[in-house]
GROMACS .gro file of C-alpha atoms in nm:
model
  288
    1MET     CA    1  23.024 -10.173  -1.933
    2LYS     CA    2  23.266 -10.318  -1.683
    3ASN     CA    3  23.246 -10.239  -1.311
    4GLU     CA    4  23.538 -10.345  -1.094
    5HIS     CA    5  23.334 -10.329  -0.770
    6PHE     CA    6  23.015 -10.496  -0.873
    7SER     CA    7  22.922 -10.753  -1.131
    8ALA     CA    8  22.568 -10.759  -1.265
    9ILE     CA    9  22.370 -10.764  -1.583
   10TRP     CA   10  22.336 -10.406  -1.703
   11VAL     CA   11  22.024 -10.291  -1.884
   12ILE     CA   12  22.068 -10.005  -2.127
   13ILE     CA   13  21.775  -9.769  -2.171
   14ILE     CA   14  21.817  -9.538  -2.467
   15GLY     CA   15  21.637  -9.256  -2.639
   16ARG     CA   16  21.554  -9.040  -2.339
   17ASN     CA   17  21.601  -8.665  -2.311
   18LYS     CA   18  21.604  -8.662  -1.930
   19ILE     CA   19  21.647  -8.886  -1.627
   20PRO     CA   20  21.319  -9.069  -1.552
   21ASP     CA   21  21.126  -8.990  -1.237
   22THR     CA   22  21.189  -9.342  -1.106
   23ILE     CA   23  21.543  -9.473  -1.144
   24GLU     CA   24  21.691  -9.813  -1.068
   25THR     CA   25  22.037  -9.945  -1.001
   26ASN     CA   26  22.208 -10.164  -1.260
   27ARG     CA   27  22.071  -9.939  -1.531
   28ILE     CA   28  22.245  -9.730  -1.793
   29TYR     CA   29  22.038  -9.442  -1.920
   30ARG     CA   30  22.151  -9.308  -2.254
   31LEU     CA   31  22.035  -8.949  -2.295
   32ALA     CA   32  21.999  -8.753  -2.615
   33LEU     CA   33  22.006  -8.398  -2.483
   34ALA     CA   34  21.933  -8.065  -2.645
   35SER     CA   35  22.166  -7.767  -2.642
   36ASN     CA   36  21.946  -7.584  -2.388
   37THR     CA   37  21.924  -7.889  -2.156
   38LYS     CA   38  22.287  -8.002  -2.155
   39ASP     CA   39  22.285  -8.036  -1.777
   40ALA     CA   40  21.971  -8.254  -1.762
   41TYR     CA   41  22.181  -8.555  -1.658
   42LYS     CA   42  22.225  -8.390  -1.317
   43PHE     CA   43  21.859  -8.377  -1.234
   44ASP     CA   44  21.699  -8.670  -1.060
   45LYS     CA   45  21.520  -8.674  -0.726
   46TYR     CA   46  21.832  -8.754  -0.524
   47ALA     CA   47  22.117  -8.548  -0.385
   48TRP     CA   48  22.469  -8.624  -0.509
   49LYS     CA   49  22.821  -8.508  -0.437
   50ASN     CA   50  23.050  -8.460  -0.735
   51THR     CA   51  23.379  -8.623  -0.633
   52ARG     CA   52  23.592  -8.604  -0.947
   53ARG     CA   53  23.606  -8.621  -1.326
   54THR     CA   54  23.858  -8.798  -1.549
   55PRO     CA   55  23.908  -8.890  -1.916
   56TYR     CA   56  23.778  -9.239  -1.993
   57PRO     CA   57  23.935  -9.472  -2.085
   58LYS     CA   58  24.275  -9.343  -1.985
   59ASN     CA   59  24.473  -9.464  -2.286
   60ASN     CA   60  24.239  -9.345  -2.559
   61PRO     CA   61  23.968  -9.135  -2.396
   62GLU     CA   62  23.632  -9.119  -2.568
   63PHE     CA   63  23.436  -8.981  -2.273
   64VAL     CA   64  23.463  -8.749  -1.978
   65LYS     CA   65  23.369  -8.957  -1.675
   66ILE     CA   66  23.215  -8.781  -1.375
   67TYR     CA   67  23.190  -8.956  -1.038
   68TYR     CA   68  22.908  -8.885  -0.794
   69SER     CA   69  22.852  -9.023  -0.445
   70CYS     CA   70  22.506  -9.029  -0.292
   71VAL     CA   71  22.413  -8.796  -0.008
   72ASN     CA   72  22.226  -9.007   0.248
   73ALA     CA   73  21.929  -8.926   0.470
   74ASP     CA   74  22.165  -8.762   0.721
   75LYS     CA   75  22.284  -8.533   0.439
   76LYS     CA   76  22.630  -8.688   0.447
   77LYS     CA   77  22.824  -8.826   0.153
   78ASP     CA   78  22.792  -9.203   0.126
   79GLY     CA   79  23.015  -9.365  -0.134
   80ARG     CA   80  22.830  -9.697  -0.134
   81CYS     CA   81  22.570  -9.559  -0.372
   82VAL     CA   82  22.728  -9.397  -0.674
   83LYS     CA   83  22.639  -9.247  -1.007
   84HIS     CA   84  22.877  -9.236  -1.301
   85VAL     CA   85  22.819  -9.005  -1.594
   86PHE     CA   86  22.992  -9.049  -1.930
   87ILE     CA   87  22.985  -8.751  -2.164
   88SER     CA   88  23.097  -8.818  -2.519
   89LYS     CA   89  23.397  -8.613  -2.631
   90VAL     CA   90  23.264  -8.620  -2.987
   91ASN     CA   91  22.911  -8.509  -2.899
   92ASP     CA   92  22.855  -8.363  -2.553
   93LEU     CA   93  22.478  -8.406  -2.596
   94ASP     CA   94  22.526  -8.785  -2.597
   95VAL     CA   95  22.542  -8.885  -2.230
   96LEU     CA   96  22.540  -9.215  -2.041
   97VAL     CA   97  22.423  -9.218  -1.677
   98CYS     CA   98  22.482  -9.526  -1.458
   99TYR     CA   99  22.340  -9.592  -1.112
  100PHE     CA  100  22.464  -9.876  -0.892
  101GLU     CA  101  22.552  -9.984  -0.541
  102LYS     CA  102  22.926  -9.989  -0.518
  103ARG     CA  103  22.932 -10.292  -0.288
  104PRO     CA  104  22.686 -10.581  -0.264
  105HIS     CA  105  22.653 -10.544   0.115
  106GLY     CA  106  22.550 -10.258   0.340
  107ASN     CA  107  22.226 -10.071   0.385
  108CYS     CA  108  22.287  -9.771   0.157
  109ARG     CA  109  22.021  -9.776  -0.112
  110LEU     CA  110  21.877  -9.509  -0.334
  111GLU     CA  111  21.538  -9.539  -0.172
  112ASN     CA  112  21.698  -9.453   0.165
  113SER     CA  113  21.888  -9.154   0.036
  114HIS     CA  114  21.806  -8.790   0.081
  115VAL     CA  115  21.532  -8.689  -0.164
  116PHE     CA  116  21.610  -8.360  -0.331
  117HIS     CA  117  21.439  -8.195  -0.626
  118HIS     CA  118  21.704  -8.041  -0.850
  119THR     CA  119  21.594  -7.740  -1.047
  120PRO     CA  120  21.731  -7.714  -1.403
  121ALA     CA  121  21.935  -7.407  -1.486
  122SER     CA  122  21.681  -7.312  -1.751
  123THR     CA  123  21.407  -7.304  -1.486
  124ILE     CA  124  21.624  -7.094  -1.255
  125ALA     CA  125  21.667  -6.846  -1.540
  126GLN     CA  126  21.289  -6.835  -1.587
  127ILE     CA  127  21.238  -6.778  -1.214
  128ASP     CA  128  21.490  -6.493  -1.208
  129GLU     CA  129  21.323  -6.327  -1.505
  130LEU     CA  130  20.975  -6.345  -1.351
  131VAL     CA  131  21.065  -6.242  -0.996
  132SER     CA  132  21.214  -5.921  -1.133
  133LYS     CA  133  20.859  -5.826  -1.233
  134MET     CA  134  20.629  -5.996  -0.982
  135PRO     CA  135  20.614  -6.152  -0.631
  136GLY     CA  136  20.762  -6.498  -0.581
  137ALA     CA  137  20.426  -6.670  -0.523
  138THR     CA  138  20.288  -6.530  -0.849
  139ALA     CA  139  20.600  -6.639  -1.037
  140TYR     CA  140  20.567  -6.991  -0.894
  141LYS     CA  141  20.205  -7.024  -1.007
  142ALA     CA  142  20.292  -6.896  -1.353
  143LEU     CA  143  20.578  -7.144  -1.397
  144VAL     CA  144  20.378  -7.441  -1.270
  145ALA     CA  145  20.098  -7.354  -1.512
  146THR     CA  146  20.343  -7.314  -1.801
  147ASN     CA  147  20.603  -7.585  -1.736
  148GLY     CA  148  20.406  -7.852  -1.554
  149ASP     CA  149  20.568  -8.075  -1.292
  150VAL     CA  150  20.881  -8.167  -1.486
  151GLU     CA  151  21.041  -7.825  -1.533
  152ALA     CA  152  20.860  -7.652  -1.246
  153PRO     CA  153  21.038  -7.484  -0.954
  154ARG     CA  154  21.102  -7.695  -0.645
  155ASN     CA  155  20.835  -7.509  -0.446
  156ALA     CA  156  20.694  -7.163  -0.385
  157ALA     CA  157  20.965  -7.094  -0.127
  158GLN     CA  158  21.231  -7.125  -0.397
  159CYS     CA  159  21.065  -6.850  -0.602
  160GLN     CA  160  21.023  -6.635  -0.292
  161TYR     CA  161  21.392  -6.680  -0.212
  162ARG     CA  162  21.492  -6.575  -0.565
  163ARG     CA  163  21.261  -6.274  -0.532
  164GLN     CA  164  21.423  -6.170  -0.204
  165LYS     CA  165  21.765  -6.215  -0.359
  166TYR     CA  166  21.665  -5.993  -0.652
  167LEU     CA  167  21.527  -5.722  -0.422
  168LYS     CA  168  21.840  -5.735  -0.207
  169ASN     CA  169  22.058  -5.679  -0.513
  170GLN     CA  170  21.851  -5.374  -0.604
  171LYS     CA  171  21.898  -5.207  -0.268
  172ILE     CA  172  22.161  -4.946  -0.208
  173THR     CA  173  22.415  -5.085   0.035
  174CYS     CA  174  22.568  -4.900   0.328
  175ASP     CA  175  22.900  -4.891   0.142
  176GLU     CA  176  22.737  -4.727  -0.159
  177ILE     CA  177  22.573  -4.463   0.060
  178LYS     CA  178  22.902  -4.395   0.239
  179ASN     CA  179  23.086  -4.370  -0.093
  180LEU     CA  180  22.829  -4.122  -0.220
  181ILE     CA  181  22.871  -3.906   0.091
  182LEU     CA  182  23.251  -3.923   0.067
  183LEU     CA  183  23.231  -3.827  -0.299
  184SER     CA  184  23.020  -3.525  -0.209
  185TYR     CA  185  23.295  -3.413   0.031
  186GLU     CA  186  23.562  -3.452  -0.236
  187LEU     CA  187  23.352  -3.258  -0.486
  188ASN     CA  188  23.277  -2.979  -0.244
  189GLY     CA  189  23.081  -2.705  -0.420
  190PHE     CA  190  22.939  -2.936  -0.687
  191TYR     CA  191  22.667  -3.098  -0.477
  192LYS     CA  192  22.398  -2.845  -0.389
  193LEU     CA  193  22.158  -3.104  -0.252
  194LEU     CA  194  22.199  -3.468  -0.154
  195GLN     CA  195  21.867  -3.595  -0.023
  196PRO     CA  196  21.787  -3.969   0.009
  197GLN     CA  197  21.440  -3.927   0.169
  198PRO     CA  198  21.145  -3.880   0.146
  199GLU     CA  199  21.217  -3.871  -0.227
  200ALA     CA  200  21.570  -3.923  -0.349
  201SER     CA  201  21.703  -3.614  -0.524
  202ILE     CA  202  22.046  -3.476  -0.606
  203VAL     CA  203  22.116  -3.125  -0.735
  204LEU     CA  204  22.449  -3.064  -0.908
  205MET     CA  205  22.588  -2.724  -1.006
  206HIS     CA  206  22.953  -2.645  -1.069
  207ASP     CA  207  23.072  -2.330  -0.893
  208GLN     CA  208  23.261  -2.210  -1.201
  209MET     CA  209  22.952  -2.245  -1.417
  210LYS     CA  210  22.750  -2.069  -1.150
  211GLN     CA  211  23.001  -1.782  -1.142
  212GLN     CA  212  23.010  -1.761  -1.521
  213PHE     CA  213  22.632  -1.733  -1.532
  214ALA     CA  214  22.630  -1.470  -1.254
  215ASN     CA  215  22.884  -1.264  -1.451
  216LEU     CA  216  22.665  -1.291  -1.759
  217LEU     CA  217  22.371  -1.152  -1.563
  218THR     CA  218  22.567  -0.836  -1.480
  219LYS     CA  219  22.740  -0.783  -1.817
  220THR     CA  220  22.443  -0.796  -2.053
  221LYS     CA  221  22.107  -0.627  -2.064
  222GLU     CA  222  21.965  -0.890  -2.296
  223ILE     CA  223  21.713  -1.138  -2.171
  224ILE     CA  224  21.881  -1.472  -2.102
  225PRO     CA  225  21.634  -1.748  -2.190
  226PRO     CA  226  21.646  -2.050  -1.956
  227TYR     CA  227  21.570  -2.403  -2.078
  228TYR     CA  228  21.452  -2.690  -1.862
  229ASP     CA  229  21.477  -3.032  -2.025
  230THR     CA  230  21.297  -3.242  -1.771
  231THR     CA  231  21.252  -3.599  -1.672
  232PHE     CA  232  21.425  -3.831  -1.914
  233SER     CA  233  21.521  -4.173  -1.789
  234LEU     CA  234  21.881  -4.268  -1.720
  235GLY     CA  235  21.865  -4.629  -1.605
  236GLU     CA  236  21.650  -4.638  -1.291
  237ILE     CA  237  21.662  -4.264  -1.222
  238TYR     CA  238  21.533  -3.950  -1.390
  239VAL     CA  239  21.748  -3.657  -1.495
  240SER     CA  240  21.635  -3.297  -1.547
  241ILE     CA  241  21.873  -3.033  -1.680
  242LEU     CA  242  21.850  -2.657  -1.646
  243GLY     CA  243  22.034  -2.474  -1.921
  244TYR     CA  244  22.058  -2.123  -2.060
  245ARG     CA  245  22.144  -1.949  -2.385
  246HIS     CA  246  22.477  -1.767  -2.371
  247VAL     CA  247  22.371  -1.447  -2.547
  248MET     CA  248  22.718  -1.288  -2.548
  249LEU     CA  249  22.871  -1.558  -2.770
  250SER     CA  250  22.826  -1.526  -3.145
  251GLU     CA  251  22.661  -1.867  -3.187
  252LYS     CA  252  22.458  -1.822  -2.869
  253PRO     CA  253  22.493  -2.185  -2.756
  254ILE     CA  254  22.278  -2.344  -2.488
  255LEU     CA  255  22.494  -2.437  -2.189
  256PRO     CA  256  22.403  -2.652  -1.886
  257LEU     CA  257  22.372  -2.473  -1.554
  258ALA     CA  258  22.238  -2.731  -1.306
  259ILE     CA  259  22.131  -3.094  -1.302
  260LEU     CA  260  21.857  -3.261  -1.099
  261MET     CA  261  21.867  -3.640  -1.048
  262HIS     CA  262  21.554  -3.788  -0.892
  263ASP     CA  263  21.362  -4.114  -0.854
  264SER     CA  264  21.007  -3.987  -0.907
  265LYS     CA  265  20.819  -3.755  -1.141
  266ARG     CA  266  20.633  -3.572  -0.867
  267GLU     CA  267  20.606  -3.195  -0.891
  268LEU     CA  268  20.741  -3.156  -0.538
  269VAL     CA  269  21.087  -3.266  -0.654
  270HIS     CA  270  21.098  -2.997  -0.922
  271GLU     CA  271  20.974  -2.734  -0.677
  272ARG     CA  272  21.261  -2.821  -0.445
  273PHE     CA  273  21.500  -2.787  -0.741
  274VAL     CA  274  21.367  -2.437  -0.815
  275GLN     CA  275  21.418  -2.341  -0.450
  276ILE     CA  276  21.783  -2.448  -0.469
  277ILE     CA  277  21.838  -2.251  -0.790
  278ASN     CA  278  21.677  -1.937  -0.643
  279HIS     CA  279  21.901  -1.970  -0.339
  280GLU     CA  280  22.217  -2.011  -0.546
  281LEU     CA  281  22.122  -1.748  -0.808
  282PRO     CA  282  21.888  -1.494  -0.649
  283ASP     CA  283  21.916  -1.259  -0.954
  284LEU     CA  284  21.817  -1.523  -1.208
  285HIS     CA  285  21.461  -1.394  -1.253
  286LYS     CA  286  21.584  -1.045  -1.346
  287LYS     CA  287  21.723  -1.160  -1.682
  288SER     CA  288  21.492  -1.449  -1.766
   0.00000   0.00000   0.00000
């Protein structure tokens, strides 16, 4: 391979599926990657800045050439140490990686550059899956035991960061709370209870349905059986529905009357729901 900045004897090392732990300049590493490790050419122990990519050669391109400049110990881009990556256009799993010093003078060398442990995307995906179920420290220990040093996370702090990021995404934001309150104002008469603490619970009852049920109580002497289908999961919340049989219709269908949305299965939540229903429909017990 020709280098316009630097003439040397290049040594080609083939048959690898990843960058070795110790790399040298004036080396070409030919990687045979797998479909789930297509980005393995990015991961060595140094920090790099991607500067550009071009077809190579220009006239009849057979590769995509990616240019990287080294990030030095001051965490600044230093173009005197560079890495070139050639990805075959025929087979993107066939990759050449070249390391060299762009000029024969100067004090920028790989061993003086900023050491940085890149984490493969596959490992990041494993971290994200585990931290959704367990603390970051536990996830780190599990991945080190499973993957070993090569595919392990950078450190325990990385797993803890991913855990905090996951927990943050699960939290209700101020905007979401405000939107919920604004929605309750717009749907005035539909929200009978909007309680975030100590246990989140929402009671919904449409005024027209409430009035229809109240009219039914006065127009029939039949017993109106209530039905309470309680506590089935809807995503991360539970939903309980209070319904009744409309005895004045020929098919006597079961219609919904009120809905309880809650985040726990505790009896206290259901007791609060019953209190709301008794307040809204004080004559309910006379026909049930």
